[in-house]
mmCIF file of C-alpha atoms in Angstrom:
data_model
loop_
_atom_site.group_PDB
_atom_site.id
_atom_site.type_symbol
_atom_site.label_atom_id
_atom_site.label_comp_id
_atom_site.label_asym_id
_atom_site.label_seq_id
_atom_site.Cartn_x
_atom_site.Cartn_y
_atom_site.Cartn_z
ATOM 1 C CA MET I 1 0.000 0.000 0.000
ATOM 2 C CA ALA I 2 1.339 3.450 -0.927
ATOM 3 C CA THR I 3 1.086 6.601 1.155
ATOM 4 C CA TYR I 4 -0.744 9.515 -0.436
ATOM 5 C CA THR I 5 -1.058 12.959 1.077
ATOM 6 C CA GLN I 6 -2.025 16.440 -0.065
ATOM 7 C CA VAL I 7 -1.580 18.876 2.789
ATOM 8 C CA ILE I 8 -0.707 22.448 1.940
ATOM 9 C CA TYR I 9 0.831 24.563 4.681
ATOM 10 C CA HIS I 10 1.009 28.336 4.841
ATOM 11 C CA VAL I 11 3.914 28.982 7.222
ATOM 12 C CA VAL I 12 4.619 32.426 8.665
ATOM 13 C CA PHE I 13 7.443 33.540 10.922
ATOM 14 C CA ALA I 14 9.159 36.794 11.779
ATOM 15 C CA THR I 15 12.572 38.138 12.565
ATOM 16 C CA LYS I 16 13.472 38.507 16.241
ATOM 17 C CA ASN I 17 11.298 41.279 17.727
ATOM 18 C CA ARG I 18 9.955 41.795 14.191
ATOM 19 C CA GLU I 19 12.958 43.976 13.448
ATOM 20 C CA ARG I 20 13.015 45.204 9.875
ATOM 21 C CA THR I 21 16.306 43.573 8.902
ATOM 22 C CA LEU I 22 15.522 41.749 5.644
ATOM 23 C CA ASP I 23 16.195 44.556 3.200
ATOM 24 C CA LYS I 24 15.068 44.012 -0.357
ATOM 25 C CA SER I 25 18.523 43.735 -1.948
ATOM 26 C CA TYR I 26 19.154 40.100 -0.895
ATOM 27 C CA ARG I 27 15.649 38.773 -0.303
ATOM 28 C CA GLU I 28 15.498 36.919 -3.634
ATOM 29 C CA GLU I 29 18.703 35.073 -2.744
ATOM 30 C CA LEU I 30 17.203 34.190 0.643
ATOM 31 C CA PHE I 31 14.081 32.840 -1.082
ATOM 32 C CA ARG I 32 16.187 30.695 -3.429
ATOM 33 C CA TYR I 33 18.076 29.334 -0.426
ATOM 34 C CA ILE I 34 14.785 28.447 1.268
ATOM 35 C CA TRP I 35 13.649 26.719 -1.929
ATOM 36 C CA GLY I 36 16.800 24.587 -1.773
ATOM 37 C CA ILE I 37 16.142 23.582 1.839
ATOM 38 C CA VAL I 38 12.551 22.637 1.033
ATOM 39 C CA LYS I 39 13.638 20.660 -2.041
ATOM 40 C CA ASN I 40 16.375 18.855 -0.072
ATOM 41 C CA HIS I 41 13.675 17.651 2.331
ATOM 42 C CA ASP I 42 11.649 16.175 -0.564
ATOM 43 C CA CYS I 43 8.974 18.802 -0.103
ATOM 44 C CA HIS I 44 7.397 21.128 -2.649
ATOM 45 C CA LEU I 45 7.591 24.916 -2.456
ATOM 46 C CA PHE I 46 4.667 26.663 -4.101
ATOM 47 C CA ARG I 47 5.706 30.178 -3.107
ATOM 48 C CA VAL I 48 7.943 32.058 -0.688
ATOM 49 C CA ASN I 49 7.963 35.786 -0.151
ATOM 50 C CA GLY I 50 8.219 38.318 2.609
ATOM 51 C CA VAL I 51 9.078 41.798 3.660
ATOM 52 C CA GLU I 52 11.594 43.321 6.047
ATOM 53 C CA ASP I 53 10.283 41.644 9.199
ATOM 54 C CA HIS I 54 8.654 38.330 8.230
ATOM 55 C CA LEU I 55 8.283 35.549 5.669
ATOM 56 C CA HIS I 56 5.447 33.523 4.171
ATOM 57 C CA ILE I 57 6.055 30.028 2.808
ATOM 58 C CA LEU I 58 3.451 27.954 0.968
ATOM 59 C CA THR I 59 4.539 24.333 0.837
ATOM 60 C CA SER I 60 3.448 20.743 0.828
ATOM 61 C CA ILE I 61 5.621 18.318 2.730
ATOM 62 C CA HIS I 62 6.689 14.757 2.128
ATOM 63 C CA PRO I 63 4.886 12.259 4.404
ATOM 64 C CA THR I 64 8.150 11.381 6.167
ATOM 65 C CA VAL I 65 8.917 15.008 7.048
ATOM 66 C CA SER I 66 7.408 16.746 10.056
ATOM 67 C CA LEU I 67 6.286 20.334 9.782
ATOM 68 C CA ALA I 68 8.317 21.265 12.868
ATOM 69 C CA GLY I 69 11.402 19.606 11.401
ATOM 70 C CA LEU I 70 11.060 21.444 8.092
ATOM 71 C CA VAL I 71 10.535 24.832 9.762
ATOM 72 C CA LYS I 72 13.507 24.198 12.044
ATOM 73 C CA ALA I 73 15.668 23.313 9.038
ATOM 74 C CA ILE I 74 14.575 26.482 7.240
ATOM 75 C CA LYS I 75 15.153 28.740 10.232
ATOM 76 C CA THR I 76 18.505 27.284 11.281
ATOM 77 C CA GLY I 77 19.736 26.934 7.695
ATOM 78 C CA THR I 78 18.830 30.474 6.716
ATOM 79 C CA SER I 79 20.221 31.937 9.948
ATOM 80 C CA LYS I 80 23.575 30.333 9.238
ATOM 81 C CA TRP I 81 23.466 31.364 5.565
ATOM 82 C CA ILE I 82 22.604 34.982 6.461
ATOM 83 C CA LYS I 83 25.440 35.191 8.978
ATOM 84 C CA ASP I 84 27.992 33.436 6.732
ATOM 85 C CA LYS I 85 27.136 35.578 3.694
ATOM 86 C CA LYS I 86 26.643 38.750 5.760
ATOM 87 C CA VAL I 87 23.690 39.677 3.538
ATOM 88 C CA PHE I 88 21.472 41.208 6.237
ATOM 89 C CA PRO I 89 23.937 42.845 8.660
ATOM 90 C CA LYS I 90 21.310 43.761 11.276
ATOM 91 C CA PHE I 91 19.700 40.291 11.307
ATOM 92 C CA ASP I 92 20.136 38.566 14.672
ATOM 93 C CA HIS I 93 17.875 35.533 14.356
ATOM 94 C CA TRP I 94 14.289 34.451 13.764
ATOM 95 C CA GLN I 95 11.558 34.725 16.375
ATOM 96 C CA GLU I 96 10.769 31.668 18.430
ATOM 97 C CA GLY I 97 7.842 29.724 17.031
ATOM 98 C CA TYR I 98 5.847 30.159 13.854
ATOM 99 C CA GLY I 99 2.325 30.045 12.509
ATOM 100 C CA ALA I 100 1.280 27.223 10.203
ATOM 101 C CA PHE I 101 -2.113 26.907 8.606
ATOM 102 C CA THR I 102 -3.443 24.069 6.471
ATOM 103 C CA HIS I 103 -5.320 24.741 3.268
ATOM 104 C CA SER I 104 -7.201 22.917 0.598
ATOM 105 C CA PRO I 105 -5.533 22.464 -2.807
ATOM 106 C CA ARG I 106 -8.421 24.562 -4.197
ATOM 107 C CA GLU I 107 -7.105 27.538 -2.216
ATOM 108 C CA LYS I 108 -3.549 27.213 -3.543
ATOM 109 C CA GLU I 109 -3.717 29.769 -6.373
ATOM 110 C CA VAL I 110 -5.333 32.426 -4.169
ATOM 111 C CA LEU I 111 -2.664 31.858 -1.516
ATOM 112 C CA ILE I 112 0.128 32.057 -4.088
ATOM 113 C CA GLU I 113 -1.187 35.443 -5.222
ATOM 114 C CA TYR I 114 -1.551 36.613 -1.618
ATOM 115 C CA ILE I 115 2.040 35.645 -0.823
ATOM 116 C CA LYS I 116 3.321 37.067 -4.104
ATOM 117 C CA ASN I 117 1.834 40.481 -3.239
ATOM 118 C CA GLN I 118 3.277 40.865 0.256
ATOM 119 C CA GLU I 119 4.969 44.219 -0.350
ATOM 120 C CA GLU I 120 1.766 45.797 -1.616
ATOM 121 C CA HIS I 121 -0.266 44.169 1.150
ATOM 122 C CA HIS I 122 2.023 45.533 3.867
ATOM 123 C CA ARG I 123 1.686 49.081 2.658
ATOM 124 C CA ARG I 124 -1.807 48.861 4.184
ATOM 125 C CA VAL I 125 -1.577 46.217 6.928
ATOM 126 C CA ASP I 126 1.179 45.676 9.485
ATOM 127 C CA PHE I 127 2.481 42.222 10.363
ATOM 128 C CA LEU I 128 0.771 41.853 13.733
ATOM 129 C CA ASP I 129 -2.644 42.730 12.320
ATOM 130 C CA GLU I 130 -2.087 40.288 9.468
ATOM 131 C CA TYR I 131 -0.919 37.550 11.854
ATOM 132 C CA ARG I 132 -3.885 38.046 14.191
ATOM 133 C CA LYS I 133 -6.215 37.762 11.195
ATOM 134 C CA LEU I 134 -4.564 34.523 10.029
ATOM 135 C CA LEU I 135 -4.846 33.054 13.537
ATOM 136 C CA ARG I 136 -8.509 34.036 13.877
ATOM 137 C CA GLU I 137 -9.427 32.755 10.419
ATOM 138 C CA ALA I 138 -7.885 29.388 11.351
ATOM 139 C CA ASP I 139 -9.712 29.356 14.732
ATOM 140 C CA VAL I 140 -6.393 29.247 16.571
ATOM 141 C CA GLU I 141 -6.575 30.300 20.196
ATOM 142 C CA PHE I 142 -3.658 32.574 21.063
ATOM 143 C CA ASP I 143 -2.420 34.744 23.870
ATOM 144 C CA GLU I 144 -1.784 38.330 22.827
ATOM 145 C CA LYS I 145 1.210 38.599 25.175
ATOM 146 C CA TYR I 146 3.134 36.179 22.924
ATOM 147 C CA LEU I 147 2.554 38.330 19.844
ATOM 148 C CA VAL I 148 4.150 41.545 21.106
#
């Protein structure tokens, strides 16, 4: 019997204290590096994008890979890459934790467009308001003290 899965995750995490350290000049290189990490874990990256203080990743994961393990690999791998390459000099590290939300394959194209348009979106909405909205839409109970 084969194993078949189709779980799409929208993963969101921020820089430490949501500091605006991911300047635009090297973000595309960071996204390519993330793509490599995802690919090396036999997962599929649909889209990655972000702004100065946080990232969005839309991915499906291989059945043998845990979500926590993939996010840890992305965060530790990119932290090391950023520090080795010195591409974001003010970057310290990523926040603890992350948000991850499951979605239907029918929602994939809408989510890709949403993630693709992060810069435009964040001209109107700040990260915390966006994150609260994502948590509420997913019916995730959260404590406000852990968001600030």
